Amino acid sequence: MDGQHLNHGSLYAYGSEEWPEFYDLWVESLFGTGPSEDSPVFRSALERLVAERNGAHTVHVVDIGTGTGRVIKDLWQEPSGYLGNVSFWGLDNAQAMLDRAKLTFCALELEAAHHSDDGRQNERATRLFPTWVQAPAADFTSHLLELVGKVDLIVFAAGGISHLTAGGEVIGFLIQVRRALRPPKDSQPARAVISVLYEMIPDKNPELVVKQEQSSAGPPSGGAPSDADKILSRDHPGIVYVKSPLRTQWSHDIRTDSFTIQIIKEGEVVKEKDVAWSLKVFDEAAFEDAVEKCRLRIEEVKEGEIQRWYFLVPREA
């Protein structure tokens, strides 16, 4: 079950080979290169679990919708020494994003292998390297059978849950969360930390109600409008990515964003592709009901600057 591939097919932005490097550069241009506001949230959750487990077993962390691996890279590069017994699993429904996650993580692996501190092997060189797996959020345990009932921390960052647009996809994901997490027996229970962006929460963004009754077709594809995003490639010198402004359409509670990516070399368009994704408005009451039905409970809710995090823990049957 994967609403994005079902609805958009080959037009799905995250599955496009043109998208991953542009995505990283575009996000950097919007938010900078520093730690994201969610990094301390995930790090704190992981540190609590590692301290409680106290080396009794490997602590397994699963990052759903990992994309190009931002969250895992942020945690893995943490300079403290608590990660020696932590395994990271990065899951995404788009192989193109996972391919870039693997590629960009290679630099961190090489640094860990060759870096030394006063003649001693750097602690990072002893850490377990991530495993990258293509899997949909609503069926990820079938791709990780060895981790069923053994996961300590599940992360779904950057409002990824709004990308679950197909009927039953959210509750399907929560069923997977309950199946993957360790049973509720430890004093520090296994948990999932799920982000919802304010832009998709009606109470935080009242304009959502109005926008659902409107649509904006935006400019047609072809040609680069004056307000297009233009970003220089780092992987391919001489290449410029050009992204057109968003064309937005609503269908009930689902917003579809589409746009055009051009690849320009020496002033000539060498490739052009229309891409899209969809986001679903967050229904808080329906989410809380689904959490209850899936034998989970909301342990904590944290508010950030642009998002809300739900901390879910398993409860007894």
PDB file of C-alpha atoms in Angstrom:
ATOM      1  CA  MET A   1       0.000   0.000   0.000  1.00  0.00           C
ATOM      2  CA  ASP A   2       1.664   3.215  -1.165  1.00  0.00           C
ATOM      3  CA  GLY A   3      -0.563   6.168  -2.019  1.00  0.00           C
ATOM      4  CA  GLN A   4       2.216   8.217  -3.600  1.00  0.00           C
ATOM      5  CA  HIS A   5       3.267   5.648  -6.209  1.00  0.00           C
ATOM      6  CA  LEU A   6      -0.371   4.655  -6.702  1.00  0.00           C
ATOM      7  CA  ASN A   7      -1.476   8.208  -7.450  1.00  0.00           C
ATOM      8  CA  HIS A   8       1.572   9.593  -9.249  1.00  0.00           C
ATOM      9  CA  GLY A   9       3.396   6.629 -10.759  1.00  0.00           C
ATOM     10  CA  SER A  10       6.528   7.726 -12.588  1.00  0.00           C
ATOM     11  CA  LEU A  11       5.742  11.373 -11.800  1.00  0.00           C
ATOM     12  CA  TYR A  12       6.294  10.836  -8.066  1.00  0.00           C
ATOM     13  CA  ALA A  13       9.018  13.348  -7.196  1.00  0.00           C
ATOM     14  CA  TYR A  14      10.844  11.251  -4.624  1.00  0.00           C
ATOM     15  CA  GLY A  15      11.123   8.316  -7.010  1.00  0.00           C
ATOM     16  CA  SER A  16      12.647  10.417  -9.788  1.00  0.00           C
ATOM     17  CA  GLU A  17      16.370  10.103 -10.482  1.00  0.00           C
ATOM     18  CA  GLU A  18      16.503  13.875 -11.001  1.00  0.00           C
ATOM     19  CA  TRP A  19      15.177  14.565  -7.511  1.00  0.00           C
ATOM     20  CA  PRO A  20      17.548  13.356  -4.729  1.00  0.00           C
ATOM     21  CA  GLU A  21      20.513  15.719  -5.172  1.00  0.00           C
ATOM     22  CA  PHE A  22      18.238  18.639  -5.960  1.00  0.00           C
ATOM     23  CA  TYR A  23      16.178  17.805  -2.858  1.00  0.00           C
ATOM     24  CA  ASP A  24      19.228  17.955  -0.574  1.00  0.00           C
ATOM     25  CA  LEU A  25      20.408  21.232  -2.083  1.00  0.00           C
ATOM     26  CA  TRP A  26      16.914  22.736  -2.043  1.00  0.00           C
ATOM     27  CA  VAL A  27      16.346  21.860   1.628  1.00  0.00           C
ATOM     28  CA  GLU A  28      19.764  23.306   2.455  1.00  0.00           C
ATOM     29  CA  SER A  29      18.856  26.542   0.677  1.00  0.00           C
ATOM     30  CA  LEU A  30      15.640  26.766   2.711  1.00  0.00           C
ATOM     31  CA  PHE A  31      16.873  25.736   6.153  1.00  0.00           C
ATOM     32  CA  GLY A  32      20.664  25.999   6.073  1.00  0.00           C
ATOM     33  CA  THR A  33      23.267  23.372   6.963  1.00  0.00           C
ATOM     34  CA  GLY A  34      22.910  23.412  10.744  1.00  0.00           C
ATOM     35  CA  PRO A  35      21.067  20.799  12.809  1.00  0.00           C
ATOM     36  CA  SER A  36      17.326  20.693  12.196  1.00  0.00           C
ATOM     37  CA  GLU A  37      14.973  21.434  15.071  1.00  0.00           C
ATOM     38  CA  ASP A  38      14.080  17.752  15.304  1.00  0.00           C
ATOM     39  CA  SER A  39      17.661  16.570  15.877  1.00  0.00           C
ATOM     40  CA  PRO A  40      17.649  17.212  19.673  1.00  0.00           C
ATOM     41  CA  VAL A  41      14.233  15.543  19.954  1.00  0.00           C
ATOM     42  CA  PHE A  42      15.368  12.302  18.319  1.00  0.00           C
ATOM     43  CA  ARG A  43      18.760  12.370  20.031  1.00  0.00           C
ATOM     44  CA  SER A  44      17.185  12.743  23.465  1.00  0.00           C
ATOM     45  CA  ALA A  45      14.798   9.841  22.815  1.00  0.00           C
ATOM     46  CA  LEU A  46      17.698   7.641  21.701  1.00  0.00           C
ATOM     47  CA  GLU A  47      19.949   8.586  24.617  1.00  0.00           C
ATOM     48  CA  ARG A  48      17.216   7.689  27.115  1.00  0.00           C
ATOM     49  CA  LEU A  49      16.783   4.270  25.547  1.00  0.00           C
ATOM     50  CA  VAL A  50      20.508   3.530  25.341  1.00  0.00           C
ATOM     51  CA  ALA A  51      20.991   4.499  28.985  1.00  0.00           C
ATOM     52  CA  GLU A  52      18.132   2.261  30.112  1.00  0.00           C
ATOM     53  CA  ARG A  53      19.184  -0.708  27.980  1.00  0.00           C
ATOM     54  CA  ASN A  54      22.736  -0.354  29.369  1.00  0.00           C
ATOM     55  CA  GLY A  55      24.245  -2.653  26.749  1.00  0.00           C
ATOM     56  CA  ALA A  56      21.828  -5.528  27.402  1.00  0.00           C
ATOM     57  CA  HIS A  57      21.189  -5.794  23.665  1.00  0.00           C
ATOM     58  CA  THR A  58      21.684  -3.869  20.454  1.00  0.00           C
ATOM     59  CA  VAL A  59      19.395  -0.855  20.295  1.00  0.00           C
ATOM     60  CA  HIS A  60      17.602  -0.877  16.951  1.00  0.00           C
ATOM     61  CA  VAL A  61      16.517   2.435  15.410  1.00  0.00           C
ATOM     62  CA  VAL A  62      14.260   2.491  12.331  1.00  0.00           C
ATOM     63  CA  ASP A  63      13.888   5.727  10.362  1.00  0.00           C
ATOM     64  CA  ILE A  64      10.718   5.589   8.247  1.00  0.00           C
ATOM     65  CA  GLY A  65      10.762   7.766   5.128  1.00  0.00           C
ATOM     66  CA  THR A  66      14.490   8.244   5.608  1.00  0.00           C
ATOM     67  CA  GLY A  67      14.871   9.994   2.234  1.00  0.00           C
ATOM     68  CA  THR A  68      18.573  10.720   1.759  1.00  0.00           C
ATOM     69  CA  GLY A  69      19.271   9.732   5.370  1.00  0.00           C
ATOM     70  CA  ARG A  70      19.361  13.127   7.087  1.00  0.00           C
ATOM     71  CA  VAL A  71      18.126  11.943  10.498  1.00  0.00           C
ATOM     72  CA  ILE A  72      20.408   8.912  10.624  1.00  0.00           C
ATOM     73  CA  LYS A  73      23.415  10.972   9.553  1.00  0.00           C
ATOM     74  CA  ASP A  74      22.675  13.569  12.250  1.00  0.00           C
ATOM     75  CA  LEU A  75      22.488  10.891  14.942  1.00  0.00           C
ATOM     76  CA  TRP A  76      25.397   8.820  13.648  1.00  0.00           C
ATOM     77  CA  GLN A  77      27.751  11.816  13.577  1.00  0.00           C
ATOM     78  CA  GLU A  78      26.982  12.726  17.198  1.00  0.00           C
ATOM     79  CA  PRO A  79      30.431  12.999  18.835  1.00  0.00           C
ATOM     80  CA  SER A  80      29.476  11.274  22.112  1.00  0.00           C
ATOM     81  CA  GLY A  81      30.298   7.605  22.689  1.00  0.00           C
ATOM     82  CA  TYR A  82      26.847   6.143  23.286  1.00  0.00           C
ATOM     83  CA  LEU A  83      26.266   4.782  19.759  1.00  0.00           C
ATOM     84  CA  GLY A  84      28.585   1.767  19.797  1.00  0.00           C
ATOM     85  CA  ASN A  85      25.677  -0.639  20.355  1.00  0.00           C
ATOM     86  CA  VAL A  86      23.079   1.086  18.151  1.00  0.00           C
ATOM     87  CA  SER A  87      21.980  -0.159  14.731  1.00  0.00           C
ATOM     88  CA  PHE A  88      20.252   2.168  12.277  1.00  0.00           C
ATOM     89  CA  TRP A  89      17.814   1.102   9.583  1.00  0.00           C
ATOM     90  CA  GLY A  90      16.810   3.668   6.959  1.00  0.00           C
ATOM     91  CA  LEU A  91      13.588   2.823   5.106  1.00  0.00           C
ATOM     92  CA  ASP A  92      12.031   4.641   2.176  1.00  0.00           C
ATOM     93  CA  ASN A  93       9.554   3.848  -0.585  1.00  0.00           C
ATOM     94  CA  ALA A  94      11.805   5.504  -3.199  1.00  0.00           C
ATOM     95  CA  GLN A  95      14.957   3.677  -4.265  1.00  0.00           C
ATOM     96  CA  ALA A  96      16.426   6.837  -5.798  1.00  0.00           C
ATOM     97  CA  MET A  97      16.489   8.485  -2.365  1.00  0.00           C
ATOM     98  CA  LEU A  98      18.057   5.420  -0.745  1.00  0.00           C
ATOM     99  CA  ASP A  99      20.734   5.303  -3.443  1.00  0.00           C
ATOM    100  CA  ARG A 100      21.755   8.839  -2.530  1.00  0.00           C
ATOM    101  CA  ALA A 101      21.619   8.040   1.191  1.00  0.00           C
ATOM    102  CA  LYS A 102      24.108   5.222   0.609  1.00  0.00           C
ATOM    103  CA  LEU A 103      26.308   7.375  -1.612  1.00  0.00           C
ATOM    104  CA  THR A 104      26.497  10.356   0.717  1.00  0.00           C
ATOM    105  CA  PHE A 105      27.043   8.146   3.758  1.00  0.00           C
ATOM    106  CA  CYS A 106      30.175   6.725   2.126  1.00  0.00           C
ATOM    107  CA  ALA A 107      32.028   9.927   2.999  1.00  0.00           C
ATOM    108  CA  LEU A 108      31.162   9.455   6.673  1.00  0.00           C
ATOM    109  CA  GLU A 109      32.295   5.823   6.542  1.00  0.00           C
ATOM    110  CA  LEU A 110      35.638   6.805   4.997  1.00  0.00           C
ATOM    111  CA  GLU A 111      36.138   9.528   7.574  1.00  0.00           C
ATOM    112  CA  ALA A 112      35.400   7.094  10.409  1.00  0.00           C
ATOM    113  CA  ALA A 113      37.769   4.497   8.961  1.00  0.00           C
ATOM    114  CA  HIS A 114      40.721   6.865   8.569  1.00  0.00           C
ATOM    115  CA  HIS A 115      40.266   9.408  11.318  1.00  0.00           C
ATOM    116  CA  SER A 116      42.308   9.002  14.502  1.00  0.00           C
ATOM    117  CA  ASP A 117      42.506  10.972  17.721  1.00  0.00           C
ATOM    118  CA  ASP A 118      45.925  11.174  19.390  1.00  0.00           C
ATOM    119  CA  GLY A 119      46.873   7.874  17.776  1.00  0.00           C
ATOM    120  CA  ARG A 120      43.779   6.061  19.010  1.00  0.00           C
ATOM    121  CA  GLN A 121      41.058   4.743  16.766  1.00  0.00           C
ATOM    122  CA  ASN A 122      38.191   7.170  16.644  1.00  0.00           C
ATOM    123  CA  GLU A 123      35.129   5.851  18.443  1.00  0.00           C
ATOM    124  CA  ARG A 124      33.021   6.538  15.374  1.00  0.00           C
ATOM    125  CA  ALA A 125      34.977   3.922  13.444  1.00  0.00           C
ATOM    126  CA  THR A 126      33.528   1.234  15.739  1.00  0.00           C
ATOM    127  CA  ARG A 127      29.911   2.202  15.163  1.00  0.00           C
ATOM    128  CA  LEU A 128      27.535   0.022  13.195  1.00  0.00           C
ATOM    129  CA  PHE A 129      26.831   1.365   9.708  1.00  0.00           C
ATOM    130  CA  PRO A 130      23.209   1.872   8.651  1.00  0.00           C
ATOM    131  CA  THR A 131      21.216  -0.592   6.592  1.00  0.00           C
ATOM    132  CA  TRP A 132      19.124   0.960   3.828  1.00  0.00           C
ATOM    133  CA  VAL A 133      15.926  -0.828   2.779  1.00  0.00           C
ATOM    134  CA  GLN A 134      13.230   0.030   0.241  1.00  0.00           C
ATOM    135  CA  ALA A 135       9.926  -0.464   2.030  1.00  0.00           C
ATOM    136  CA  PRO A 136       6.555   1.325   2.311  1.00  0.00           C
ATOM    137  CA  ALA A 137       5.552   2.772   5.672  1.00  0.00           C
ATOM    138  CA  ALA A 138       2.326   0.756   5.800  1.00  0.00           C
ATOM    139  CA  ASP A 139       4.086  -2.595   5.312  1.00  0.00           C
ATOM    140  CA  PHE A 140       7.635  -2.144   6.523  1.00  0.00           C
ATOM    141  CA  THR A 141       7.850  -5.104   8.908  1.00  0.00           C
ATOM    142  CA  SER A 142       7.471  -7.580   6.054  1.00  0.00           C
ATOM    143  CA  HIS A 143      10.818  -6.225   4.814  1.00  0.00           C
ATOM    144  CA  LEU A 144      12.405  -6.399   8.304  1.00  0.00           C
ATOM    145  CA  LEU A 145      11.216  -9.708   9.680  1.00  0.00           C
ATOM    146  CA  GLU A 146      14.352 -10.049  11.799  1.00  0.00           C
ATOM    147  CA  LEU A 147      13.361  -6.912  13.735  1.00  0.00           C
ATOM    148  CA  VAL A 148       9.723  -7.722  14.491  1.00  0.00           C
ATOM    149  CA  GLY A 149       9.245  -7.093  18.215  1.00  0.00           C
ATOM    150  CA  LYS A 150      12.845  -5.923  18.586  1.00  0.00           C
ATOM    151  CA  VAL A 151      12.813  -2.243  17.545  1.00  0.00           C
ATOM    152  CA  ASP A 152      13.562   0.287  20.291  1.00  0.00           C
ATOM    153  CA  LEU A 153      12.961   3.551  18.432  1.00  0.00           C
ATOM    154  CA  ILE A 154      10.965   4.356  15.296  1.00  0.00           C
ATOM    155  CA  VAL A 155      11.274   7.809  13.767  1.00  0.00           C
ATOM    156  CA  PHE A 156       8.971   9.328  11.161  1.00  0.00           C
ATOM    157  CA  ALA A 157      10.393  12.803  10.614  1.00  0.00           C
ATOM    158  CA  ALA A 158       9.516  16.034   8.819  1.00  0.00           C
ATOM    159  CA  GLY A 159       5.767  15.464   8.605  1.00  0.00           C
ATOM    160  CA  GLY A 160       6.195  12.245   6.667  1.00  0.00           C
ATOM    161  CA  ILE A 161       2.897  10.883   7.962  1.00  0.00           C
ATOM    162  CA  SER A 162       1.062  13.385   5.750  1.00  0.00           C
ATOM    163  CA  HIS A 163       2.511  11.547   2.749  1.00  0.00           C
ATOM    164  CA  LEU A 164       0.357   8.537   3.678  1.00  0.00           C
ATOM    165  CA  THR A 165      -2.617   9.493   1.530  1.00  0.00           C
ATOM    166  CA  ALA A 166      -4.233   6.178   0.565  1.00  0.00           C
ATOM    167  CA  GLY A 167      -7.268   4.913   2.464  1.00  0.00           C
ATOM    168  CA  GLY A 168      -6.157   2.929   5.502  1.00  0.00           C
ATOM    169  CA  GLU A 169      -2.500   3.821   5.009  1.00  0.00           C
ATOM    170  CA  VAL A 170      -2.082   5.625   8.344  1.00  0.00           C
ATOM    171  CA  ILE A 171      -3.676   2.861  10.395  1.00  0.00           C
ATOM    172  CA  GLY A 172      -1.657   0.336   8.381  1.00  0.00           C
ATOM    173  CA  PHE A 173       1.501   2.202   9.406  1.00  0.00           C
ATOM    174  CA  LEU A 174       0.460   2.223  13.076  1.00  0.00           C
ATOM    175  CA  ILE A 175      -0.180  -1.527  12.953  1.00  0.00           C
ATOM    176  CA  GLN A 176       3.381  -1.914  11.677  1.00  0.00           C
ATOM    177  CA  VAL A 177       4.697   0.304  14.472  1.00  0.00           C
ATOM    178  CA  ARG A 178       3.006  -1.853  17.126  1.00  0.00           C
ATOM    179  CA  ARG A 179       4.335  -5.025  15.491  1.00  0.00           C
ATOM    180  CA  ALA A 180       7.900  -3.729  15.278  1.00  0.00           C
ATOM    181  CA  LEU A 181       8.347  -2.218  18.751  1.00  0.00           C
ATOM    182  CA  ARG A 182       9.601  -4.274  21.658  1.00  0.00           C
ATOM    183  CA  PRO A 183       6.806  -5.459  23.984  1.00  0.00           C
ATOM    184  CA  PRO A 184       5.894  -3.062  26.825  1.00  0.00           C
ATOM    185  CA  LYS A 185       7.950  -4.595  29.626  1.00  0.00           C
ATOM    186  CA  ASP A 186      10.967  -2.313  30.074  1.00  0.00           C
ATOM    187  CA  SER A 187      10.985   0.662  32.424  1.00  0.00           C
ATOM    188  CA  GLN A 188      11.964   2.783  29.430  1.00  0.00           C
ATOM    189  CA  PRO A 189       9.578   1.447  26.775  1.00  0.00           C
ATOM    190  CA  ALA A 190      10.281   1.285  23.080  1.00  0.00           C
ATOM    191  CA  ARG A 191       8.652   4.199  21.319  1.00  0.00           C
ATOM    192  CA  ALA A 192       7.854   5.850  18.014  1.00  0.00           C
ATOM    193  CA  VAL A 193       8.333   9.570  17.448  1.00  0.00           C
ATOM    194  CA  ILE A 194       6.080  10.871  14.688  1.00  0.00           C
ATOM    195  CA  SER A 195       6.233  14.392  13.250  1.00  0.00           C
ATOM    196  CA  VAL A 196       3.274  16.331  11.863  1.00  0.00           C
ATOM    197  CA  LEU A 197       3.986  19.682  10.193  1.00  0.00           C
ATOM    198  CA  TYR A 198       1.847  22.601  11.339  1.00  0.00           C
ATOM    199  CA  GLU A 199       1.053  23.444   7.738  1.00  0.00           C
ATOM    200  CA  MET A 200      -1.092  20.274   7.606  1.00  0.00           C
ATOM    201  CA  ILE A 201      -2.828  20.719  11.002  1.00  0.00           C
ATOM    202  CA  PRO A 202      -6.075  22.742  10.736  1.00  0.00           C
ATOM    203  CA  ASP A 203      -5.801  24.094  14.295  1.00  0.00           C
ATOM    204  CA  LYS A 204      -2.335  25.408  13.500  1.00  0.00           C
ATOM    205  CA  ASN A 205      -3.108  26.509   9.942  1.00  0.00           C
ATOM    206  CA  PRO A 206      -6.748  27.674   9.667  1.00  0.00           C
ATOM    207  CA  GLU A 207      -6.235  28.497   5.989  1.00  0.00           C
ATOM    208  CA  LEU A 208      -6.326  24.750   5.271  1.00  0.00           C
ATOM    209  CA  VAL A 209     -10.119  24.777   5.539  1.00  0.00           C
ATOM    210  CA  VAL A 210     -10.363  27.495   2.895  1.00  0.00           C
ATOM    211  CA  LYS A 211      -7.709  26.005   0.638  1.00  0.00           C
ATOM    212  CA  GLN A 212      -9.478  22.661   0.471  1.00  0.00           C
ATOM    213  CA  GLU A 213     -12.257  24.454  -1.415  1.00  0.00           C
ATOM    214  CA  GLN A 214      -9.882  26.049  -3.898  1.00  0.00           C
ATOM    215  CA  SER A 215      -7.198  24.991  -6.360  1.00  0.00           C
ATOM    216  CA  SER A 216      -4.348  26.757  -8.064  1.00  0.00           C
ATOM    217  CA  ALA A 217      -3.228  25.454 -11.417  1.00  0.00           C
ATOM    218  CA  GLY A 218      -0.058  27.560 -11.448  1.00  0.00           C
ATOM    219  CA  PRO A 219       2.077  28.171 -14.525  1.00  0.00           C
ATOM    220  CA  PRO A 220       2.241  25.592 -17.309  1.00  0.00           C
ATOM    221  CA  SER A 221       5.313  23.390 -17.625  1.00  0.00           C
ATOM    222  CA  GLY A 222       8.040  24.389 -20.024  1.00  0.00           C
ATOM    223  CA  GLY A 223      10.277  27.433 -19.756  1.00  0.00           C
ATOM    224  CA  ALA A 224      11.794  28.803 -16.566  1.00  0.00           C
ATOM    225  CA  PRO A 225       9.718  31.557 -14.910  1.00  0.00           C
ATOM    226  CA  SER A 226      11.583  34.426 -13.300  1.00  0.00           C
ATOM    227  CA  ASP A 227      10.753  33.231  -9.752  1.00  0.00           C
ATOM    228  CA  ALA A 228      11.952  29.663 -10.303  1.00  0.00           C
ATOM    229  CA  ASP A 229      14.445  28.137  -7.866  1.00  0.00           C
ATOM    230  CA  LYS A 230      17.866  27.815  -9.500  1.00  0.00           C
ATOM    231  CA  ILE A 231      20.452  25.673  -7.722  1.00  0.00           C
ATOM    232  CA  LEU A 232      23.952  24.643  -8.802  1.00  0.00           C
ATOM    233  CA  SER A 233      24.712  20.927  -8.694  1.00  0.00           C
ATOM    234  CA  ARG A 234      27.658  19.834  -6.565  1.00  0.00           C
ATOM    235  CA  ASP A 235      27.830  16.306  -7.904  1.00  0.00           C
ATOM    236  CA  HIS A 236      27.806  17.397 -11.549  1.00  0.00           C
ATOM    237  CA  PRO A 237      29.839  20.570 -12.226  1.00  0.00           C
ATOM    238  CA  GLY A 238      28.252  22.824 -14.820  1.00  0.00           C
ATOM    239  CA  ILE A 239      24.731  21.535 -14.157  1.00  0.00           C
ATOM    240  CA  VAL A 240      22.000  23.863 -12.881  1.00  0.00           C
ATOM    241  CA  TYR A 241      18.697  22.611 -11.482  1.00  0.00           C
ATOM    242  CA  VAL A 242      15.689  24.815 -12.117  1.00  0.00           C
ATOM    243  CA  LYS A 243      12.453  24.173 -10.226  1.00  0.00           C
ATOM    244  CA  SER A 244       9.290  25.939 -11.290  1.00  0.00           C
ATOM    245  CA  PRO A 245       6.853  27.372  -8.730  1.00  0.00           C
ATOM    246  CA  LEU A 246       4.393  24.886  -7.252  1.00  0.00           C
ATOM    247  CA  ARG A 247       1.098  24.147  -8.973  1.00  0.00           C
ATOM    248  CA  THR A 248      -1.344  23.224  -6.217  1.00  0.00           C
ATOM    249  CA  GLN A 249      -4.627  21.328  -6.441  1.00  0.00           C
ATOM    250  CA  TRP A 250      -6.982  20.080  -3.728  1.00  0.00           C
ATOM    251  CA  SER A 251      -9.215  17.020  -3.679  1.00  0.00           C
ATOM    252  CA  HIS A 252     -11.134  16.923  -0.400  1.00  0.00           C
ATOM    253  CA  ASP A 253      -8.440  16.658   2.298  1.00  0.00           C
ATOM    254  CA  ILE A 254      -5.535  15.870  -0.038  1.00  0.00           C
ATOM    255  CA  ARG A 255      -3.279  18.535  -1.540  1.00  0.00           C
ATOM    256  CA  THR A 256      -1.225  17.706  -4.615  1.00  0.00           C
ATOM    257  CA  ASP A 257       1.838  19.787  -5.386  1.00  0.00           C
ATOM    258  CA  SER A 258       3.305  19.517  -8.869  1.00  0.00           C
ATOM    259  CA  PHE A 259       6.134  21.356 -10.549  1.00  0.00           C
ATOM    260  CA  THR A 260       8.738  21.075 -13.282  1.00  0.00           C
ATOM    261  CA  ILE A 261      12.429  20.331 -12.847  1.00  0.00           C
ATOM    262  CA  GLN A 262      14.799  21.352 -15.599  1.00  0.00           C
ATOM    263  CA  ILE A 263      18.423  20.304 -15.837  1.00  0.00           C
ATOM    264  CA  ILE A 264      20.442  22.972 -17.622  1.00  0.00           C
ATOM    265  CA  LYS A 265      24.005  22.698 -18.911  1.00  0.00           C
ATOM    266  CA  GLU A 266      25.810  25.512 -20.698  1.00  0.00           C
ATOM    267  CA  GLY A 267      22.565  27.412 -20.984  1.00  0.00           C
ATOM    268  CA  GLU A 268      20.691  24.567 -22.669  1.00  0.00           C
ATOM    269  CA  VAL A 269      17.892  22.467 -21.178  1.00  0.00           C
ATOM    270  CA  VAL A 270      19.202  18.903 -21.383  1.00  0.00           C
ATOM    271  CA  LYS A 271      16.338  17.341 -19.435  1.00  0.00           C
ATOM    272  CA  GLU A 272      12.940  18.378 -18.179  1.00  0.00           C
ATOM    273  CA  LYS A 273      10.457  16.470 -16.070  1.00  0.00           C
ATOM    274  CA  ASP A 274       7.125  17.178 -14.389  1.00  0.00           C
ATOM    275  CA  VAL A 275       6.960  15.720 -10.872  1.00  0.00           C
ATOM    276  CA  ALA A 276       4.436  15.692  -8.028  1.00  0.00           C
ATOM    277  CA  TRP A 277       3.592  14.535  -4.520  1.00  0.00           C
ATOM    278  CA  SER A 278       0.492  14.634  -2.338  1.00  0.00           C
ATOM    279  CA  LEU A 279      -0.098  15.532   1.311  1.00  0.00           C
ATOM    280  CA  LYS A 280      -3.090  14.697   3.489  1.00  0.00           C
ATOM    281  CA  VAL A 281      -4.549  17.094   6.056  1.00  0.00           C
ATOM    282  CA  PHE A 282      -3.935  15.761   9.565  1.00  0.00           C
ATOM    283  CA  ASP A 283      -7.078  14.617  11.379  1.00  0.00           C
ATOM    284  CA  GLU A 284      -6.102  14.645  15.041  1.00  0.00           C
ATOM    285  CA  ALA A 285      -9.206  12.843  16.322  1.00  0.00           C
ATOM    286  CA  ALA A 286      -8.912  10.098  13.691  1.00  0.00           C
ATOM    287  CA  PHE A 287      -5.210   9.701  14.476  1.00  0.00           C
ATOM    288  CA  GLU A 288      -5.820   9.337  18.216  1.00  0.00           C
ATOM    289  CA  ASP A 289      -8.551   6.763  17.537  1.00  0.00           C
ATOM    290  CA  ALA A 290      -6.220   4.805  15.239  1.00  0.00           C
ATOM    291  CA  VAL A 291      -3.472   4.855  17.875  1.00  0.00           C
ATOM    292  CA  GLU A 292      -5.879   3.339  20.390  1.00  0.00           C
ATOM    293  CA  LYS A 293      -7.097   0.661  17.973  1.00  0.00           C
ATOM    294  CA  CYS A 294      -3.523  -0.379  17.208  1.00  0.00           C
ATOM    295  CA  ARG A 295      -2.720  -1.068  20.881  1.00  0.00           C
ATOM    296  CA  LEU A 296      -0.534   1.984  21.210  1.00  0.00           C
ATOM    297  CA  ARG A 297      -0.866   5.019  23.451  1.00  0.00           C
ATOM    298  CA  ILE A 298       0.285   8.601  23.210  1.00  0.00           C
ATOM    299  CA  GLU A 299       2.921   9.019  25.895  1.00  0.00           C
ATOM    300  CA  GLU A 300       3.809  12.631  25.156  1.00  0.00           C
ATOM    301  CA  VAL A 301       3.205  15.451  22.670  1.00  0.00           C
ATOM    302  CA  LYS A 302       5.872  18.066  21.995  1.00  0.00           C
ATOM    303  CA  GLU A 303       5.442  21.297  20.060  1.00  0.00           C
ATOM    304  CA  GLY A 304       8.231  22.786  17.946  1.00  0.00           C
ATOM    305  CA  GLU A 305       8.474  25.853  15.739  1.00  0.00           C
ATOM    306  CA  ILE A 306       7.097  24.227  12.598  1.00  0.00           C
ATOM    307  CA  GLN A 307       5.902  20.807  13.764  1.00  0.00           C
ATOM    308  CA  ARG A 308       4.407  18.631  16.462  1.00  0.00           C
ATOM    309  CA  TRP A 309       5.858  15.318  17.658  1.00  0.00           C
ATOM    310  CA  TYR A 310       3.760  12.449  18.970  1.00  0.00           C
ATOM    311  CA  PHE A 311       5.568   9.950  21.198  1.00  0.00           C
ATOM    312  CA  LEU A 312       3.841   6.575  20.965  1.00  0.00           C
ATOM    313  CA  VAL A 313       4.517   3.549  23.149  1.00  0.00           C
ATOM    314  CA  PRO A 314       2.998   0.046  22.984  1.00  0.00           C
ATOM    315  CA  ARG A 315       0.404  -0.925  25.560  1.00  0.00           C
ATOM    316  CA  GLU A 316      -0.623  -4.334  26.767  1.00  0.00           C
ATOM    317  CA  ALA A 317      -3.205  -6.224  24.695  1.00  0.00           C
TER     318      ALA A 317
END
